[in-house]
């Protein structure tokens, strides 16, 4: 019974490069959330997606960041032209439609991005 | 906006000691409250939750009571084990928001 799968677990990029983080939700889950955890801080909401739709992107930076959840395949968080301040742990979570409003999310192990 | 304030860590206890991790919140409306736990090398897992005032969430010997009058949701366990060593996050959802608002996390280390 696979949980939420994120890859890569660790990613190193130089300033100006692109970072792509992938997330496969738990089987049967059609809702995906991305959170970012900066050093010494809690998790901050970024975006909430359902298949082929962005439902809430109120936590996404206005520039360089984008997310998608296509009909087939994993959800992808894309960061263009990375800067050192993007270094963080990025967590993906999923939920089933029935638990969306209860706050019960299932998290992946996170992808740790380091920008040199 | 909504916010969660957690007791700063790290917290180090001996096995079988009593644990309290404080959590207070600010939210509009009537939030649901959660404790998530992150074991080393793993993702966050829901530990317990409470959806209305005076509810008590409990799981694996941990308990937390939703106190509306003090806007608190403190996590307690009567006798911790080495295997409880982890980072504990207090969180809430409120109103029509689907996303969780998290506290900064509290690192707990239990020594044998």
PDB file of C-alpha atoms in Angstrom:
ATOM      1  CA  UNK A   1       0.000   0.000   0.000  1.00  0.00           C
ATOM      2  CA  UNK A   2       2.215   2.768  -1.312  1.00  0.00           C
ATOM      3  CA  UNK A   3       1.974   6.123   0.371  1.00  0.00           C
ATOM      4  CA  UNK A   4       2.612   9.512  -1.167  1.00  0.00           C
ATOM      5  CA  UNK A   5       5.753   9.241  -3.269  1.00  0.00           C
ATOM      6  CA  UNK A   6       7.985  12.212  -3.882  1.00  0.00           C
ATOM      7  CA  UNK A   7      11.089  12.438  -6.000  1.00  0.00           C
ATOM      8  CA  UNK A   8      13.795  13.347  -5.993  1.00  0.00           C
ATOM      9  CA  UNK A   9      14.425  13.207  -2.263  1.00  0.00           C
ATOM     10  CA  UNK A  10      17.367  15.547  -2.640  1.00  0.00           C
ATOM     11  CA  UNK A  11      18.044  18.000  -5.433  1.00  0.00           C
ATOM     12  CA  UNK A  12      20.963  20.381  -5.860  1.00  0.00           C
ATOM     13  CA  UNK A  13      20.750  23.238  -8.316  1.00  0.00           C
ATOM     14  CA  UNK A  14      22.831  26.274  -9.125  1.00  0.00           C
ATOM     15  CA  UNK A  15      21.298  29.714  -9.149  1.00  0.00           C
ATOM     16  CA  UNK A  16      19.353  30.320 -12.342  1.00  0.00           C
ATOM     17  CA  UNK A  17      18.626  26.658 -13.058  1.00  0.00           C
ATOM     18  CA  UNK A  18      15.210  25.013 -12.976  1.00  0.00           C
ATOM     19  CA  UNK A  19      13.981  22.593 -10.331  1.00  0.00           C
ATOM     20  CA  UNK A  20      11.209  20.050 -10.905  1.00  0.00           C
ATOM     21  CA  UNK A  21       9.736  18.153  -8.005  1.00  0.00           C
ATOM     22  CA  UNK A  22       7.335  15.262  -8.520  1.00  0.00           C
ATOM     23  CA  UNK A  23       4.595  13.848  -6.361  1.00  0.00           C
ATOM     24  CA  UNK A  24       2.455  10.762  -6.848  1.00  0.00           C
ATOM     25  CA  UNK A  25      -0.519  10.771  -4.454  1.00  0.00           C
ATOM     26  CA  UNK A  26      -1.768   7.774  -2.577  1.00  0.00           C
ATOM     27  CA  UNK A  27      -3.860   5.359  -4.578  1.00  0.00           C
ATOM     28  CA  UNK A  28      -7.418   6.620  -4.795  1.00  0.00           C
ATOM     29  CA  UNK A  29      -6.520  10.186  -3.856  1.00  0.00           C
ATOM     30  CA  UNK A  30      -7.308  12.905  -6.369  1.00  0.00           C
ATOM     31  CA  UNK A  31      -6.346  15.958  -4.303  1.00  0.00           C
ATOM     32  CA  UNK A  32      -2.756  17.137  -3.992  1.00  0.00           C
ATOM     33  CA  UNK A  33      -1.219  19.862  -1.833  1.00  0.00           C
ATOM     34  CA  UNK A  34       2.262  21.329  -1.860  1.00  0.00           C
ATOM     35  CA  UNK A  35       3.867  22.811   1.241  1.00  0.00           C
ATOM     36  CA  UNK A  36       7.252  24.422   1.744  1.00  0.00           C
ATOM     37  CA  UNK A  37       9.324  24.244   4.905  1.00  0.00           C
ATOM     38  CA  UNK A  38      12.070  26.795   5.214  1.00  0.00           C
ATOM     39  CA  UNK A  39      14.859  26.147   7.739  1.00  0.00           C
ATOM     40  CA  UNK A  40      13.667  26.563  11.346  1.00  0.00           C
ATOM     41  CA  UNK A  41      10.097  27.273  10.215  1.00  0.00           C
ATOM     42  CA  UNK A  42       6.828  25.391   9.982  1.00  0.00           C
ATOM     43  CA  UNK A  43       5.244  24.144   6.815  1.00  0.00           C
ATOM     44  CA  UNK A  44       3.655  26.851   4.662  1.00  0.00           C
ATOM     45  CA  UNK A  45       0.849  26.071   2.241  1.00  0.00           C
ATOM     46  CA  UNK A  46       1.635  26.738  -1.402  1.00  0.00           C
ATOM     47  CA  UNK A  47      -1.002  25.234  -3.678  1.00  0.00           C
ATOM     48  CA  UNK A  48      -3.920  22.824  -3.783  1.00  0.00           C
ATOM     49  CA  UNK A  49      -4.718  20.920  -6.967  1.00  0.00           C
ATOM     50  CA  UNK A  50      -7.155  18.387  -8.256  1.00  0.00           C
ATOM     51  CA  UNK A  51      -6.691  16.526 -11.501  1.00  0.00           C
ATOM     52  CA  UNK A  52      -6.122  19.106 -14.263  1.00  0.00           C
ATOM     53  CA  UNK A  53      -7.253  21.976 -12.005  1.00  0.00           C
ATOM     54  CA  UNK A  54      -5.583  24.421  -9.653  1.00  0.00           C
ATOM     55  CA  UNK A  55      -8.061  24.975  -6.845  1.00  0.00           C
ATOM     56  CA  UNK A  56      -6.120  27.312  -4.558  1.00  0.00           C
ATOM     57  CA  UNK A  57      -2.716  28.819  -5.276  1.00  0.00           C
ATOM     58  CA  UNK A  58      -2.863  31.560  -2.676  1.00  0.00           C
ATOM     59  CA  UNK A  59       0.435  30.440  -1.122  1.00  0.00           C
ATOM     60  CA  UNK A  60       2.444  30.337  -4.325  1.00  0.00           C
ATOM     61  CA  UNK A  61       5.029  33.042  -4.995  1.00  0.00           C
ATOM     62  CA  UNK A  62       3.864  35.219  -7.865  1.00  0.00           C
ATOM     63  CA  UNK A  63       6.850  34.544 -10.049  1.00  0.00           C
ATOM     64  CA  UNK A  64       8.984  31.554 -11.023  1.00  0.00           C
ATOM     65  CA  UNK A  65       6.791  28.956  -9.307  1.00  0.00           C
ATOM     66  CA  UNK A  66       4.160  26.832 -11.007  1.00  0.00           C
ATOM     67  CA  UNK A  67       2.342  23.597 -10.297  1.00  0.00           C
ATOM     68  CA  UNK A  68       0.325  21.123 -12.285  1.00  0.00           C
ATOM     69  CA  UNK A  69      -1.502  17.872 -11.742  1.00  0.00           C
ATOM     70  CA  UNK A  70      -2.210  16.351 -15.152  1.00  0.00           C
ATOM     71  CA  UNK A  71      -4.822  13.765 -15.916  1.00  0.00           C
ATOM     72  CA  UNK A  72      -2.100  11.157 -16.164  1.00  0.00           C
ATOM     73  CA  UNK A  73       1.097  11.151 -14.175  1.00  0.00           C
ATOM     74  CA  UNK A  74       2.372  12.835 -11.045  1.00  0.00           C
ATOM     75  CA  UNK A  75       1.881  16.357  -9.816  1.00  0.00           C
ATOM     76  CA  UNK A  76       4.848  18.586 -10.582  1.00  0.00           C
ATOM     77  CA  UNK A  77       6.081  21.648  -8.741  1.00  0.00           C
ATOM     78  CA  UNK A  78       8.338  23.671 -11.006  1.00  0.00           C
ATOM     79  CA  UNK A  79      10.671  26.420  -9.885  1.00  0.00           C
ATOM     80  CA  UNK A  80      12.331  28.428 -12.607  1.00  0.00           C
ATOM     81  CA  UNK A  81      15.544  30.418 -12.215  1.00  0.00           C
ATOM     82  CA  UNK A  82      16.103  29.218  -8.680  1.00  0.00           C
ATOM     83  CA  UNK A  83      17.670  31.492  -6.073  1.00  0.00           C
ATOM     84  CA  UNK A  84      19.311  30.638  -2.757  1.00  0.00           C
ATOM     85  CA  UNK A  85      16.144  31.582  -0.892  1.00  0.00           C
ATOM     86  CA  UNK A  86      14.334  28.698  -2.606  1.00  0.00           C
ATOM     87  CA  UNK A  87      16.423  26.213  -0.610  1.00  0.00           C
ATOM     88  CA  UNK A  88      13.886  24.356   1.490  1.00  0.00           C
ATOM     89  CA  UNK A  89      12.067  21.096   1.994  1.00  0.00           C
ATOM     90  CA  UNK A  90       9.036  20.767  -0.272  1.00  0.00           C
ATOM     91  CA  UNK A  91       6.331  18.430   0.959  1.00  0.00           C
ATOM     92  CA  UNK A  92       3.506  16.997  -1.039  1.00  0.00           C
ATOM     93  CA  UNK A  93       0.330  15.715   0.577  1.00  0.00           C
ATOM     94  CA  UNK A  94      -2.756  14.029  -0.772  1.00  0.00           C
ATOM     95  CA  UNK A  95      -6.274  13.423   0.380  1.00  0.00           C
ATOM     96  CA  UNK A  96      -9.376  11.652  -0.776  1.00  0.00           C
ATOM     97  CA  UNK A  97     -12.445  13.698  -1.674  1.00  0.00           C
ATOM     98  CA  UNK A  98     -14.129  12.590   1.537  1.00  0.00           C
ATOM     99  CA  UNK A  99     -11.381  13.869   3.805  1.00  0.00           C
ATOM    100  CA  UNK A 100     -10.645  17.127   2.001  1.00  0.00           C
ATOM    101  CA  UNK A 101     -12.570  19.234   4.458  1.00  0.00           C
ATOM    102  CA  UNK A 102     -11.389  17.397   7.576  1.00  0.00           C
ATOM    103  CA  UNK A 103      -7.756  18.358   7.310  1.00  0.00           C
ATOM    104  CA  UNK A 104      -6.521  14.778   7.209  1.00  0.00           C
ATOM    105  CA  UNK A 105      -3.684  14.784   4.749  1.00  0.00           C
ATOM    106  CA  UNK A 106      -1.162  12.102   3.930  1.00  0.00           C
ATOM    107  CA  UNK A 107       2.318  13.456   3.411  1.00  0.00           C
ATOM    108  CA  UNK A 108       5.285  12.323   1.410  1.00  0.00           C
ATOM    109  CA  UNK A 109       8.818  12.301   2.792  1.00  0.00           C
ATOM    110  CA  UNK A 110       9.636  15.598   1.139  1.00  0.00           C
ATOM    111  CA  UNK A 111      12.077  16.810  -1.475  1.00  0.00           C
ATOM    112  CA  UNK A 112      14.988  18.810  -0.170  1.00  0.00           C
ATOM    113  CA  UNK A 113      16.176  21.457  -2.597  1.00  0.00           C
ATOM    114  CA  UNK A 114      19.569  23.056  -2.141  1.00  0.00           C
ATOM    115  CA  UNK A 115      20.491  26.012  -4.312  1.00  0.00           C
ATOM    116  CA  UNK A 116      24.200  26.726  -4.548  1.00  0.00           C
TER     117      UNK A 116
ATOM    118  CA  UNK B   1      -4.997  35.533   9.382  1.00  0.00           C
ATOM    119  CA  UNK B   2      -4.822  32.148  11.003  1.00  0.00           C
ATOM    120  CA  UNK B   3      -1.726  31.250  12.979  1.00  0.00           C
ATOM    121  CA  UNK B   4      -0.393  28.537  15.262  1.00  0.00           C
ATOM    122  CA  UNK B   5       2.205  29.070  17.968  1.00  0.00           C
ATOM    123  CA  UNK B   6       4.055  26.107  19.366  1.00  0.00           C
ATOM    124  CA  UNK B   7       6.336  25.660  22.309  1.00  0.00           C
ATOM    125  CA  UNK B   8       9.886  26.069  21.121  1.00  0.00           C
ATOM    126  CA  UNK B   9      12.160  23.094  21.227  1.00  0.00           C
ATOM    127  CA  UNK B  10      14.126  21.060  21.279  1.00  0.00           C
ATOM    128  CA  UNK B  11      12.683  19.067  24.149  1.00  0.00           C
ATOM    129  CA  UNK B  12      14.746  16.272  25.704  1.00  0.00           C
ATOM    130  CA  UNK B  13      13.179  13.837  28.167  1.00  0.00           C
ATOM    131  CA  UNK B  14      14.073  10.580  29.808  1.00  0.00           C
ATOM    132  CA  UNK B  15      12.033   7.507  29.035  1.00  0.00           C
ATOM    133  CA  UNK B  16       8.772   7.297  31.030  1.00  0.00           C
ATOM    134  CA  UNK B  17       8.730  11.043  31.693  1.00  0.00           C
ATOM    135  CA  UNK B  18       5.583  13.127  31.250  1.00  0.00           C
ATOM    136  CA  UNK B  19       5.348  15.152  28.061  1.00  0.00           C
ATOM    137  CA  UNK B  20       3.581  18.424  27.367  1.00  0.00           C
ATOM    138  CA  UNK B  21       4.000  20.386  24.152  1.00  0.00           C
ATOM    139  CA  UNK B  22       2.096  23.657  24.202  1.00  0.00           C
ATOM    140  CA  UNK B  23       0.109  24.903  21.229  1.00  0.00           C
ATOM    141  CA  UNK B  24      -2.048  28.014  20.952  1.00  0.00           C
ATOM    142  CA  UNK B  25      -3.841  29.331  17.917  1.00  0.00           C
ATOM    143  CA  UNK B  26      -5.512  32.315  16.334  1.00  0.00           C
ATOM    144  CA  UNK B  27      -8.255  31.648  13.834  1.00  0.00           C
ATOM    145  CA  UNK B  28     -11.480  32.996  12.430  1.00  0.00           C
ATOM    146  CA  UNK B  29     -14.561  30.952  13.070  1.00  0.00           C
ATOM    147  CA  UNK B  30     -14.328  27.501  14.558  1.00  0.00           C
ATOM    148  CA  UNK B  31     -11.162  25.717  13.494  1.00  0.00           C
ATOM    149  CA  UNK B  32     -10.419  22.036  13.500  1.00  0.00           C
ATOM    150  CA  UNK B  33      -7.185  21.271  15.333  1.00  0.00           C
ATOM    151  CA  UNK B  34      -4.547  18.649  14.633  1.00  0.00           C
ATOM    152  CA  UNK B  35      -1.277  17.226  15.788  1.00  0.00           C
ATOM    153  CA  UNK B  36       0.978  15.760  13.129  1.00  0.00           C
ATOM    154  CA  UNK B  37       4.187  13.831  13.822  1.00  0.00           C
ATOM    155  CA  UNK B  38       7.252  13.458  11.641  1.00  0.00           C
ATOM    156  CA  UNK B  39       9.577  10.575  12.478  1.00  0.00           C
ATOM    157  CA  UNK B  40      13.159  10.767  11.215  1.00  0.00           C
ATOM    158  CA  UNK B  41      13.358  10.296   7.471  1.00  0.00           C
ATOM    159  CA  UNK B  42       9.598  10.080   7.022  1.00  0.00           C
ATOM    160  CA  UNK B  43       6.710  12.312   5.990  1.00  0.00           C
ATOM    161  CA  UNK B  44       4.244  13.859   8.391  1.00  0.00           C
ATOM    162  CA  UNK B  45       1.547  11.612   9.820  1.00  0.00           C
ATOM    163  CA  UNK B  46      -1.690  12.613  11.474  1.00  0.00           C
ATOM    164  CA  UNK B  47      -1.406  11.813  15.180  1.00  0.00           C
ATOM    165  CA  UNK B  48      -4.750  13.071  16.475  1.00  0.00           C
ATOM    166  CA  UNK B  49      -7.391  15.694  15.860  1.00  0.00           C
ATOM    167  CA  UNK B  50     -10.347  17.506  17.431  1.00  0.00           C
ATOM    168  CA  UNK B  51     -13.052  19.279  15.509  1.00  0.00           C
ATOM    169  CA  UNK B  52     -14.980  21.196  18.158  1.00  0.00           C
ATOM    170  CA  UNK B  53     -14.576  22.778  21.568  1.00  0.00           C
ATOM    171  CA  UNK B  54     -13.967  20.388  24.492  1.00  0.00           C
ATOM    172  CA  UNK B  55     -13.279  17.468  22.155  1.00  0.00           C
ATOM    173  CA  UNK B  56     -10.329  15.320  23.151  1.00  0.00           C
ATOM    174  CA  UNK B  57      -8.244  13.692  20.462  1.00  0.00           C
ATOM    175  CA  UNK B  58      -6.180  10.670  21.430  1.00  0.00           C
ATOM    176  CA  UNK B  59      -3.904   8.147  19.762  1.00  0.00           C
ATOM    177  CA  UNK B  60      -0.907   6.004  20.782  1.00  0.00           C
ATOM    178  CA  UNK B  61      -1.103   7.305  24.360  1.00  0.00           C
ATOM    179  CA  UNK B  62      -1.058  10.946  23.250  1.00  0.00           C
ATOM    180  CA  UNK B  63      -3.941  13.271  24.092  1.00  0.00           C
ATOM    181  CA  UNK B  64      -4.940  16.857  23.346  1.00  0.00           C
ATOM    182  CA  UNK B  65      -8.078  18.740  24.353  1.00  0.00           C
ATOM    183  CA  UNK B  66      -9.594  21.546  22.265  1.00  0.00           C
ATOM    184  CA  UNK B  67      -9.851  24.509  24.656  1.00  0.00           C
ATOM    185  CA  UNK B  68     -11.751  27.334  23.037  1.00  0.00           C
ATOM    186  CA  UNK B  69     -11.561  29.634  26.062  1.00  0.00           C
ATOM    187  CA  UNK B  70      -7.759  29.562  26.038  1.00  0.00           C
ATOM    188  CA  UNK B  71      -7.406  28.904  22.284  1.00  0.00           C
ATOM    189  CA  UNK B  72      -5.105  26.015  23.062  1.00  0.00           C
ATOM    190  CA  UNK B  73      -4.541  22.405  22.019  1.00  0.00           C
ATOM    191  CA  UNK B  74      -1.665  21.160  24.162  1.00  0.00           C
ATOM    192  CA  UNK B  75      -0.252  17.711  23.441  1.00  0.00           C
ATOM    193  CA  UNK B  76       0.344  15.392  26.403  1.00  0.00           C
ATOM    194  CA  UNK B  77       1.587  11.881  27.057  1.00  0.00           C
ATOM    195  CA  UNK B  78       1.937  10.314  30.443  1.00  0.00           C
ATOM    196  CA  UNK B  79       4.991   8.163  29.770  1.00  0.00           C
ATOM    197  CA  UNK B  80       7.141   8.743  26.705  1.00  0.00           C
ATOM    198  CA  UNK B  81       9.213   6.103  24.972  1.00  0.00           C
ATOM    199  CA  UNK B  82      12.387   6.326  22.932  1.00  0.00           C
ATOM    200  CA  UNK B  83      10.293   5.557  19.853  1.00  0.00           C
ATOM    201  CA  UNK B  84       8.343   8.812  20.398  1.00  0.00           C
ATOM    202  CA  UNK B  85      11.396  10.820  19.358  1.00  0.00           C
ATOM    203  CA  UNK B  86      10.189  12.904  16.435  1.00  0.00           C
ATOM    204  CA  UNK B  87       9.099  16.392  15.405  1.00  0.00           C
ATOM    205  CA  UNK B  88       5.557  17.299  16.441  1.00  0.00           C
ATOM    206  CA  UNK B  89       3.500  19.867  14.525  1.00  0.00           C
ATOM    207  CA  UNK B  90       0.329  21.543  15.708  1.00  0.00           C
ATOM    208  CA  UNK B  91      -2.002  22.626  12.884  1.00  0.00           C
ATOM    209  CA  UNK B  92      -5.475  23.932  12.123  1.00  0.00           C
ATOM    210  CA  UNK B  93      -7.984  24.424   9.363  1.00  0.00           C
ATOM    211  CA  UNK B  94     -10.740  26.997   9.588  1.00  0.00           C
ATOM    212  CA  UNK B  95     -13.661  28.303   7.611  1.00  0.00           C
ATOM    213  CA  UNK B  96     -13.731  27.131   4.048  1.00  0.00           C
ATOM    214  CA  UNK B  97      -9.952  26.809   3.893  1.00  0.00           C
ATOM    215  CA  UNK B  98      -8.819  23.423   2.770  1.00  0.00           C
ATOM    216  CA  UNK B  99      -5.206  23.943   3.632  1.00  0.00           C
ATOM    217  CA  UNK B 100      -3.595  23.378   6.997  1.00  0.00           C
ATOM    218  CA  UNK B 101      -1.851  26.155   8.912  1.00  0.00           C
ATOM    219  CA  UNK B 102       1.101  24.694  10.801  1.00  0.00           C
ATOM    220  CA  UNK B 103       3.124  25.675  13.806  1.00  0.00           C
ATOM    221  CA  UNK B 104       6.894  25.653  13.536  1.00  0.00           C
ATOM    222  CA  UNK B 105       7.280  22.175  15.019  1.00  0.00           C
ATOM    223  CA  UNK B 106       8.806  20.890  18.247  1.00  0.00           C
ATOM    224  CA  UNK B 107      11.677  18.423  18.191  1.00  0.00           C
ATOM    225  CA  UNK B 108      11.316  15.774  20.909  1.00  0.00           C
ATOM    226  CA  UNK B 109      14.184  13.504  21.886  1.00  0.00           C
ATOM    227  CA  UNK B 110      13.585  10.735  24.409  1.00  0.00           C
ATOM    228  CA  UNK B 111      16.661   9.213  26.026  1.00  0.00           C
ATOM    229  CA  UNK B 112      16.770   5.636  27.340  1.00  0.00           C
TER     230      UNK B 112
END
